[in-house]
XYZ file of C-alpha atoms in Angstrom:
410
model
C -22.271 19.210 7.100
C -24.001 22.355 5.913
C -21.209 24.608 7.295
C -18.707 22.412 5.156
C -20.593 23.039 1.976
C -20.672 26.777 2.741
C -16.956 26.710 2.963
C -16.078 25.007 -0.222
C -15.162 28.050 -2.048
C -12.224 28.624 0.250
C -10.989 25.203 -0.099
C -11.445 25.445 -4.128
C -9.594 28.649 -4.402
C -6.677 27.159 -2.322
C -6.797 23.907 -4.471
C -6.544 25.894 -7.517
C -3.623 27.836 -6.143
C -1.871 24.785 -5.110
C -1.890 23.457 -8.495
C -0.590 26.522 -10.106
C 2.026 27.240 -7.435
C 3.621 23.556 -6.719
C 6.330 24.319 -9.203
C 7.139 27.673 -7.677
C 8.200 26.543 -4.208
C 5.050 27.764 -2.482
C 1.877 25.999 -1.711
C -1.112 28.196 -1.047
C 0.883 30.351 1.330
C 2.797 27.321 2.803
C 6.701 27.009 2.250
C 7.740 24.006 0.080
C 10.862 22.141 0.938
C 11.869 21.351 -2.506
C 14.902 23.875 -2.325
C 16.058 22.584 0.939
C 17.577 19.260 0.986
C 19.200 17.838 4.050
C 22.516 19.511 4.959
C 23.181 18.162 8.498
C 20.940 20.518 10.571
C 22.138 18.922 13.879
C 21.253 15.914 15.944
C 17.514 15.551 15.981
C 16.856 17.409 12.918
C 15.341 15.781 9.740
C 15.988 16.803 6.073
C 12.570 18.426 6.139
C 13.216 20.456 9.298
C 11.348 18.238 11.537
C 12.370 16.456 14.705
C 14.006 13.060 14.557
C 14.203 10.325 17.103
C 17.837 10.136 18.480
C 19.344 7.972 21.237
C 18.797 10.966 23.568
C 15.289 11.500 22.920
C 12.836 11.133 25.670
C 10.216 8.390 25.251
C 7.037 9.609 26.730
C 4.581 7.102 28.131
C 1.137 6.518 26.417
C -0.477 8.380 29.280
C 1.976 11.376 28.725
C 1.297 11.528 25.042
C -2.480 11.364 25.483
C -2.125 14.322 27.788
C -0.775 16.624 25.174
C -3.186 19.200 24.161
C -4.259 19.511 20.487
C -2.863 23.145 20.636
C 0.652 21.784 21.053
C 0.444 19.372 18.054
C 1.494 20.652 14.686
C 0.686 18.931 11.362
C 2.425 18.698 7.999
C 1.272 17.408 4.599
C 4.203 15.594 2.667
C 3.574 15.181 -1.027
C 6.037 12.630 -2.477
C 7.572 13.632 -5.913
C 8.235 9.980 -6.862
C 5.766 7.568 -8.455
C 8.030 4.484 -7.772
C 6.283 2.175 -5.509
C 9.389 0.786 -3.880
C 10.631 4.445 -3.180
C 7.370 5.379 -1.639
C 7.225 2.312 0.495
C 10.754 3.250 1.666
C 9.797 6.795 2.470
C 6.948 5.559 4.577
C 9.254 3.270 6.389
C 11.965 6.004 6.967
C 9.427 8.414 8.409
C 8.033 5.604 10.721
C 11.444 4.674 11.915
C 13.062 8.196 12.223
C 10.516 11.003 12.932
C 9.670 12.180 16.364
C 5.903 12.331 16.037
C 5.035 13.185 19.641
C 3.993 16.730 18.817
C 3.884 16.555 15.041
C 1.454 14.472 12.929
C 2.183 13.921 9.381
C -0.123 13.044 6.270
C 1.977 11.545 3.275
C 0.152 11.783 -0.181
C 1.540 9.757 -2.830
C 0.690 8.279 -6.369
C 2.315 5.195 -8.006
C 2.793 3.958 -11.537
C 0.786 0.686 -12.086
C 1.694 -1.905 -9.402
C 0.158 -4.388 -7.227
C 0.753 -4.153 -3.575
C 0.186 -6.953 -1.175
C 0.142 -7.094 2.583
C 3.249 -8.209 4.736
C 1.796 -11.794 5.476
C 0.193 -12.536 2.057
C 1.012 -14.943 -0.538
C 1.592 -13.065 -3.987
C 0.530 -16.253 -5.960
C -2.808 -16.421 -4.123
C -3.358 -12.740 -4.833
C -2.488 -12.342 -8.476
C -0.774 -13.790 -11.446
C 3.077 -12.856 -10.931
C 4.015 -14.091 -14.261
C 1.226 -12.128 -16.089
C 2.474 -9.008 -14.105
C 5.937 -9.342 -15.203
C 4.914 -9.688 -18.856
C 2.719 -6.542 -18.466
C 5.401 -4.614 -16.871
C 3.513 -4.171 -13.582
C 5.471 -4.269 -10.345
C 4.681 -6.587 -7.498
C 5.490 -5.001 -4.087
C 5.139 -6.137 -0.561
C 4.411 -3.496 2.119
C 5.353 -3.637 5.763
C 1.751 -3.489 6.952
C -1.007 -6.234 6.912
C -4.192 -6.112 4.992
C -5.092 -7.282 1.570
C -3.699 -6.646 -2.006
C -4.475 -3.476 -3.969
C -3.768 -2.113 -7.357
C -2.110 1.295 -7.675
C -1.975 3.451 -10.719
C -1.975 7.291 -11.584
C -5.762 7.301 -11.050
C -5.426 6.084 -7.389
C -4.398 8.332 -4.482
C -2.532 6.875 -1.442
C -2.824 8.545 1.927
C -0.456 7.637 4.869
C -1.408 9.131 8.455
C 1.638 9.086 10.873
C 1.178 9.552 14.472
C 2.368 8.240 17.850
C 1.170 4.623 18.639
C -0.762 6.212 21.598
C -2.694 8.642 19.312
C -3.537 5.933 16.747
C -7.192 6.387 15.579
C -8.171 4.768 12.216
C -11.750 6.033 12.388
C -10.565 9.546 12.789
C -8.325 9.566 9.628
C -10.953 7.744 7.500
C -13.638 10.267 8.618
C -11.324 12.974 7.899
C -11.198 11.668 4.307
C -15.012 11.492 3.958
C -15.340 15.124 5.366
C -12.979 16.231 2.608
C -15.004 14.354 -0.090
C -18.087 16.087 1.087
C -16.591 19.549 1.607
C -14.949 19.720 -1.863
C -17.561 17.585 -4.048
C -20.572 16.949 -1.908
C -19.964 13.258 -2.064
C -21.502 11.203 0.663
C -19.059 8.325 1.413
C -19.362 6.133 4.484
C -17.282 3.740 6.614
C -17.960 0.075 6.354
C -17.758 -2.330 9.511
C -14.385 -3.431 8.135
C -13.085 0.215 8.089
C -13.184 0.521 4.159
C -14.693 3.676 2.731
C -17.662 2.813 0.551
C -19.968 4.697 -1.895
C -23.366 3.593 -2.856
C -22.490 0.039 -1.554
C -19.142 -0.133 -3.259
C -15.483 0.102 -2.119
C -13.500 3.292 -2.974
C -10.810 2.817 -0.419
C -8.960 -0.049 1.340
C -6.942 0.347 4.583
C -4.173 -1.066 6.506
C -1.767 -0.093 9.409
C 1.678 -0.619 10.985
C 1.515 -0.327 14.712
C 4.903 -0.082 16.542
C 6.497 1.780 19.318
C 6.593 4.697 19.583
C 5.276 5.302 16.129
C 2.415 4.077 14.088
C 0.930 4.715 10.486
C -2.270 4.035 8.760
C -2.499 4.230 5.091
C -5.404 3.738 2.570
C -6.169 4.063 -1.266
C -8.719 6.286 -2.847
C -9.995 5.357 -6.213
C -10.373 8.325 -8.296
C -10.212 7.512 -11.924
C -8.306 4.115 -11.717
C -8.211 1.705 -14.777
C -10.787 -0.721 -13.681
C -10.136 -3.141 -16.433
C -6.343 -3.294 -15.560
C -7.272 -3.379 -11.861
C -9.470 -6.418 -12.451
C -6.766 -8.191 -14.825
C -3.973 -7.178 -12.293
C -5.561 -9.062 -9.381
C -6.866 -12.005 -11.405
C -5.318 -15.157 -10.031
C -4.052 -18.259 -11.718
C -6.510 -21.053 -12.123
C -4.976 -23.673 -9.763
C -5.705 -24.898 -6.288
C -3.470 -23.253 -3.737
C -3.352 -24.376 -0.089
C -1.776 -21.572 2.191
C -1.892 -20.281 5.777
C -1.231 -16.683 4.416
C -3.707 -13.803 4.905
C -6.236 -13.820 1.968
C -7.646 -10.764 0.510
C -11.391 -10.292 0.717
C -12.844 -9.340 -2.764
C -15.315 -6.411 -2.954
C -16.964 -4.533 -5.626
C -15.374 -1.279 -6.493
C -16.309 2.149 -7.697
C -14.105 5.225 -8.979
C -14.941 8.630 -7.568
C -15.368 9.944 -11.112
C -18.329 7.483 -11.418
C -20.399 9.615 -9.200
C -18.878 13.034 -9.840
C -17.023 13.698 -13.112
C -15.272 16.897 -11.846
C -13.103 14.835 -9.329
C -9.491 14.938 -10.198
C -6.399 13.653 -8.380
C -4.734 17.061 -7.851
C -7.701 18.854 -6.564
C -8.492 15.923 -4.269
C -5.132 15.812 -3.054
C -5.183 19.526 -1.931
C -8.628 19.060 -0.505
C -7.582 16.221 1.615
C -4.495 18.081 2.705
C -6.392 21.087 3.731
C -8.948 19.052 5.681
C -6.072 17.421 7.516
C -4.445 20.710 8.393
C -7.802 22.493 9.474
C -8.768 19.489 11.927
C -7.426 19.209 15.358
C -5.044 16.375 16.159
C -7.585 14.310 18.121
C -11.130 16.017 17.583
C -13.026 15.888 14.388
C -13.877 19.631 14.497
C -13.264 22.403 12.126
C -10.622 24.756 13.020
C -10.693 26.735 9.880
C -8.246 29.081 8.616
C -7.076 30.065 12.192
C -5.910 26.495 12.783
C -4.549 26.287 9.138
C -2.237 29.127 9.734
C -0.683 27.525 12.884
C 0.287 24.256 10.866
C 3.457 23.519 9.159
C 1.646 23.102 5.906
C 2.471 21.395 2.626
C 5.868 20.129 1.752
C 7.007 18.706 -1.719
C 9.197 15.847 -0.703
C 12.130 14.426 -2.714
C 12.673 10.814 -1.427
C 16.592 10.719 -2.026
C 19.504 9.916 0.118
C 20.306 13.560 0.090
C 17.067 14.252 1.846
C 16.592 10.937 3.823
C 19.950 9.261 4.220
C 19.734 5.557 3.883
C 16.515 5.513 1.928
C 18.219 4.074 -1.145
C 18.965 1.014 0.850
C 15.517 0.765 2.282
C 14.144 0.913 -1.359
C 16.488 -1.729 -2.432
C 15.212 -3.962 0.474
C 11.610 -3.425 -0.544
C 12.465 -4.236 -4.348
C 14.490 -7.314 -3.419
C 13.281 -10.861 -4.465
C 13.768 -11.899 -1.016
C 11.473 -9.276 0.476
C 8.561 -9.583 -2.217
C 8.767 -13.309 -2.689
C 11.087 -15.022 -0.073
C 8.827 -13.876 2.648
C 6.075 -15.710 1.279
C 4.484 -18.368 3.852
C 4.862 -21.897 2.794
C 2.180 -23.159 0.177
C 1.426 -25.957 -2.090
C -0.201 -25.758 -5.549
C -2.317 -28.461 -7.174
C -3.832 -28.825 -10.671
C -5.590 -31.969 -12.325
C -3.825 -33.087 -15.426
C -4.663 -35.741 -18.113
C -1.574 -37.165 -19.905
C -2.183 -37.380 -23.653
C -1.806 -41.118 -23.811
C -4.310 -41.682 -20.751
C -7.572 -43.381 -21.438
C -10.781 -41.403 -20.974
C -11.295 -40.484 -17.379
C -7.790 -41.265 -16.395
C -6.714 -38.300 -14.347
C -3.806 -37.418 -11.867
C -3.019 -34.387 -9.822
C 0.364 -32.472 -10.044
C 1.373 -31.096 -6.704
C 4.069 -28.691 -6.050
C 5.225 -27.654 -2.616
C 6.919 -24.331 -2.160
C 9.012 -23.142 0.619
C 10.312 -19.489 0.862
C 9.084 -19.081 -2.890
C 11.426 -21.774 -3.799
C 10.134 -25.297 -5.185
C 10.711 -27.816 -2.539
C 8.940 -30.951 -4.019
C 7.162 -32.039 -6.953
C 4.694 -35.041 -6.837
C 1.914 -36.692 -8.717
C -1.101 -37.876 -6.868
C -3.174 -40.745 -8.352
C -6.486 -41.988 -7.145
C -6.030 -44.267 -4.174
C -2.140 -43.916 -4.017
C 0.204 -41.974 -1.843
C 1.890 -38.993 -3.554
C 4.627 -39.959 -5.897
C 7.828 -37.898 -5.891
C 8.933 -36.646 -9.271
C 12.555 -36.113 -9.954
C 13.350 -32.844 -11.696
C 16.030 -30.067 -11.967
C 13.133 -27.590 -11.236
C 13.558 -28.365 -7.580
C 15.324 -25.531 -5.729
C 14.279 -22.965 -8.468
C 12.023 -19.928 -7.736
C 8.349 -20.705 -8.250
C 6.002 -18.853 -10.578
C 3.062 -19.635 -12.610
C 4.738 -20.188 -15.830
C 7.176 -22.623 -14.190
C 4.383 -24.652 -12.710
C 2.442 -24.850 -16.051
C 5.692 -25.865 -17.736
C 5.923 -28.756 -15.432
C 2.336 -29.657 -16.072
C 2.631 -29.637 -19.726
C 5.722 -31.910 -19.736
C 3.913 -34.466 -17.444
C 0.821 -34.186 -19.833
C 3.136 -35.092 -22.701
C 4.501 -38.090 -20.953
C 3.582 -41.709 -21.844
C 1.182 -42.972 -19.195
C 2.410 -46.592 -19.192
C 6.060 -45.478 -18.872
C 5.270 -43.108 -16.093
C 3.551 -46.032 -14.149
C 6.259 -48.619 -14.853
C 8.668 -46.024 -13.548
C 6.703 -45.577 -10.508
C 6.132 -49.400 -9.942
C 2.473 -49.246 -10.609
């Protein structure tokens, strides 16, 4: 680590040059692709000039890929120029589907406007208050990987590592990030048993992955200067009882990097992580220095449009669709105790709503020592959300208890 600290000046100078030069088409001596949109460079060529998978591409075996020496693997850092969460999720998916990563590893760095992103197998209503998010103008997105719910805003840096499935190594990626933090800022972050990055016992990064064939990606967050009040409010759940088999998030105390070092900023950190990635061999956590840096493909400013990535608009529309964000929710039920206004003291019942594919399937009342009693309502078949549930509860609370019992034959 002492050697890293001694080399900080080089990284800082490159970081400053990156910030100054990113609008000029050059990034610390590396070419930017901002002026070279896709123009049909031939079969197997991507809009960024990298190889893509084609029907004629040879699929190497896991053993063959593992035998490829580090010297034959090149690296690129892609910096998305979009702050739209659905566009960036689509860009991830496009690279994962189309790039030939056999001899080329990619780090994608991206920043989103305020949004909550849940894992592929999660229930959004168990992770946040969807109705409150909509009122506050915060997007709810579902990603293609597993893991828990996270909050994104301009104070959070997202990192996605792309590699062949045979070369997937989560600890390598996370350790690379901790090395960048130490080299640039002297911050001693560590990996937890759950593969989170923690600082002084608090979480600064969550992590998830998509493992396919032949490609894989691993992405994580880095809390730099995120609005913790908005983060907490955005991940606050509705006060109801939800029964679901969906993957549940594990809450953890969090910390921003600026809490321990006020000089940390997103652009400098982005550059430092990019250079750490480029100066590190593909499979070994050693420092290749400037010699390895100069052999890499460098930084590219990525414009995620159909002109660059044919079909990405359709991918974005899929990620932004109600069917993907909510319709993919595993079936669940919601319960809440209610007390009708005309009921005597202590007379309570429970409202239960069963939800299938995010649509209300059945509404029922549960009274002590009775089977669930179906409630006839035109809400059945409609999309579920918290406001809808509480609307049903308020309507039942205002009903006459005696009339309800007579109607139900009690």
